[in-house]
Coordinates of C-alpha atoms in Angstrom, one line a residue:
X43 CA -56.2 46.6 14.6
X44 CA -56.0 43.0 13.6
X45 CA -52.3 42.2 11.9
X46 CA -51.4 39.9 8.8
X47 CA -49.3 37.2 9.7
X48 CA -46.7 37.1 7.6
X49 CA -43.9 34.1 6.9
X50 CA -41.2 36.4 6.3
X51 CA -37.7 35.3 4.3
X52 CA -34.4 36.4 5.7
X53 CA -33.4 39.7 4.5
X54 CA -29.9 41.2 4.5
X55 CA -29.7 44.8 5.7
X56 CA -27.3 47.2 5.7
X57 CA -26.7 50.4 8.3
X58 CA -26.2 52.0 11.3
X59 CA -26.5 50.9 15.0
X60 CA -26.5 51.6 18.5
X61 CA -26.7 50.0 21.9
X62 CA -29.0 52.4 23.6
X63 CA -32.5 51.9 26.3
X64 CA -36.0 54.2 26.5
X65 CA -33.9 55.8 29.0
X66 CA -31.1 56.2 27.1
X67 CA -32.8 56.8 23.7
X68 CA -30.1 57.9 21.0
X69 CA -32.8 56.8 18.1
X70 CA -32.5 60.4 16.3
X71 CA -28.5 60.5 16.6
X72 CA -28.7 56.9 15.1
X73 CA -31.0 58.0 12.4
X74 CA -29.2 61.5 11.7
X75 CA -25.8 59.3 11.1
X76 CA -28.0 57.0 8.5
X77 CA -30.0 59.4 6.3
X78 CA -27.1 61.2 4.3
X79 CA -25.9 58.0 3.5
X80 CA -28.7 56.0 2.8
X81 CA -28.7 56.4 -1.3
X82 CA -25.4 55.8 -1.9
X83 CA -25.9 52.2 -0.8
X84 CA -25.8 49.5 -3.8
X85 CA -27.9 47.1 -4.4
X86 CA -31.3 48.3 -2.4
X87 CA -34.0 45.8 -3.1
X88 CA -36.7 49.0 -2.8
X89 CA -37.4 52.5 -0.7
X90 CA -38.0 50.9 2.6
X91 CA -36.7 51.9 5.8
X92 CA -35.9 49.4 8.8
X93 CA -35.9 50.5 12.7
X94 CA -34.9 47.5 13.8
X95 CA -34.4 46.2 17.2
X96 CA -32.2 43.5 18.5
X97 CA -32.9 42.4 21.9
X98 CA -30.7 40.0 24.3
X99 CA -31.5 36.4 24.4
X100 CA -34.6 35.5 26.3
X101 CA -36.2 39.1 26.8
X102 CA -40.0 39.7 26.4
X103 CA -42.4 42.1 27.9
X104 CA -42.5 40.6 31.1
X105 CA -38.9 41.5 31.9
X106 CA -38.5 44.7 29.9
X107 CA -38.1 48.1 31.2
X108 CA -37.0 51.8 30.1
X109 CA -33.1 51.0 31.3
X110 CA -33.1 47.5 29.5
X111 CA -30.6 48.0 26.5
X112 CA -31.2 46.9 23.5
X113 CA -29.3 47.2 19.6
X114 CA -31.4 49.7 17.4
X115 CA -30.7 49.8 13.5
X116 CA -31.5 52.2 11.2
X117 CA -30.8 50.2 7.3
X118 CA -32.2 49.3 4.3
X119 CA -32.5 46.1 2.8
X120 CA -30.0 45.0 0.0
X121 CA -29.8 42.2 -2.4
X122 CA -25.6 41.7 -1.6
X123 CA -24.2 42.4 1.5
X124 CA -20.5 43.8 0.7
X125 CA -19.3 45.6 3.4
X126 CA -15.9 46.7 1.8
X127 CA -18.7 48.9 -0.5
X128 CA -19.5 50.6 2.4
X129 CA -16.9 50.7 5.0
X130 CA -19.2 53.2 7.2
X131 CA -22.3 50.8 7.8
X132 CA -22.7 47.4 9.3
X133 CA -24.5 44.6 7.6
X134 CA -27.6 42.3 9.9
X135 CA -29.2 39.1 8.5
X136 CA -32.6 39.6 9.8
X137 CA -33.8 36.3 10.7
X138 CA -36.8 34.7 8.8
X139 CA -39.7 33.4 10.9
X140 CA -43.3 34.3 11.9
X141 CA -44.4 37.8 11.9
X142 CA -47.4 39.7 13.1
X143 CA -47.8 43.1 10.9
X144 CA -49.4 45.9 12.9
X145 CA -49.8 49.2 11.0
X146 CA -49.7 52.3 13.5
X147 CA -51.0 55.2 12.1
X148 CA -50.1 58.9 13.7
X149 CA -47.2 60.2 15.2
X150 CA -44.7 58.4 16.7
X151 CA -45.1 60.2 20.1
X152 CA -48.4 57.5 20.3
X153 CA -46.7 54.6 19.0
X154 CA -46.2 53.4 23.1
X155 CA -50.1 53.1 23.1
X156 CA -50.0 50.9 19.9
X157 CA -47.3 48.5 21.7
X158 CA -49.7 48.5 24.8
X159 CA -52.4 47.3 22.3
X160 CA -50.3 44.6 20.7
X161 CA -49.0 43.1 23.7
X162 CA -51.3 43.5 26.5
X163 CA -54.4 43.3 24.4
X164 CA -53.5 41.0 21.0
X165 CA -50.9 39.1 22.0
X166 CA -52.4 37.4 25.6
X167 CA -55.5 36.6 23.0
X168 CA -54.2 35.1 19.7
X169 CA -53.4 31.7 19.0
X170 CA -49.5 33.3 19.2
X171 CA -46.3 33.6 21.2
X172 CA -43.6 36.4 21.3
X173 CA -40.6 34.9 19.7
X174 CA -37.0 36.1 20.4
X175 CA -36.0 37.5 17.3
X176 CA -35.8 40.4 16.0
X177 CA -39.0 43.4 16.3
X178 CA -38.5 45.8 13.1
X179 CA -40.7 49.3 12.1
X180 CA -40.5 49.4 8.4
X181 CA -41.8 52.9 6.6
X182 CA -40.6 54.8 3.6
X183 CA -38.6 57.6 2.9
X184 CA -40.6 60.4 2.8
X185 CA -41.9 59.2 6.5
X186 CA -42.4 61.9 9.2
X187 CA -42.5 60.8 12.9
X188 CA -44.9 64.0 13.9
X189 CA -47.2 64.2 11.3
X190 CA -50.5 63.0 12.4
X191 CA -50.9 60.8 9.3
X192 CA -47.6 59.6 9.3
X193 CA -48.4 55.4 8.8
X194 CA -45.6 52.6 9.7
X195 CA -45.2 48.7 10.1
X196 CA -44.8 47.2 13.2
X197 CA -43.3 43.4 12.9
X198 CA -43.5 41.6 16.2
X199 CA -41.8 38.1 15.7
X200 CA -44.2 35.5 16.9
X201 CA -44.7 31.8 17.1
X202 CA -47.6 29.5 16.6
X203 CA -48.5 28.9 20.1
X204 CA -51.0 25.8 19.3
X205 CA -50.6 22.3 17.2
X206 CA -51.4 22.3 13.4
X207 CA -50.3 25.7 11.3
X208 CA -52.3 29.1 10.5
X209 CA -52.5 30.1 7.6
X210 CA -49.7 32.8 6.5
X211 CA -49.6 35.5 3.6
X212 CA -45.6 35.5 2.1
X213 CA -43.6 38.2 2.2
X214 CA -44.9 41.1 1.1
X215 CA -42.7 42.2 -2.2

């Protein structure tokens, strides 16, 4: 499960979110508030779906646990953000920077064992750092979190841990 790297652009989303912890997951309420709304936002730059998630300065792995809170989005990405088009959502600038591109495939009841991969197996190993910005899931529409196929992104912001550059793919279109 090796990931592109990716030099990702910022890119201005538009949605719904929550402060919420594993403990306290409120992901489906989050979601359930997003969906009915999500084509009657203007200017969409495609048919992706962002679960993004916003963690307080400084926090990694290390120091993470099922009560640590974090700020989950469920948006889209749009071209314009105007929030007085859409008084009901909330507009993020996702920060640009280094990402690693995981894809889990399955349900989303085993995506914990794909974060166990990526950052007790990959991460220690690669050339790369966690960064503290912003860790995003990015899957279409027609995206089912029990089917066995289902297939999502997994962006885990890193940074070049030694001297010189690797070589990165741009943002995928």
């Amino acid at each position: 499960m090796d990931p592109k790297i990716i030099a990702l652009e910022e890119k201005k989303l538009i949605g719904k979110s929550k402060r919420m912890s594993l403990e306290e997951d409120s992901t489906q309420e989050l979601w359930k508030s997003f969906m009915p709304h999500r084509h009657s936002i203007p200017h969409r730059t495609d048919e992706m779906l962002y679960n993004l998630k916003v963690f307080d300065q400084g926090l990694g792995p290390m120091n993470f646990s099922s009560s640590t809170t974090f700020v989950k989005w469920a948006a889209v990405e749009v071209d314009q953000l105007d929030p007085e088009e859409m008084p009901a959502m909330e507009t993020h600038l996702l920060s640009g920077g280094i990402y690693a591109v995981f894809l889990h495939r399955g349900p989303a009841s085993a995506f914990n064992q794909t974060l166990q991969y990526i950052f007790k197996e990959w991460l220690p190993s690669s050339s790369y750092t966690l960064d503290d910005r912003e860790h995003f899931e990015r899957f279409t529409e027609d995206y089912r979190p029990a089917d066995p196929e289902a297939v999502e992104e997994v962006w885990i912001p890193v940074q070049y841990r030694g001297r010189g550059t690797d070589v990165m793919m741009k943002d995928p279109e």
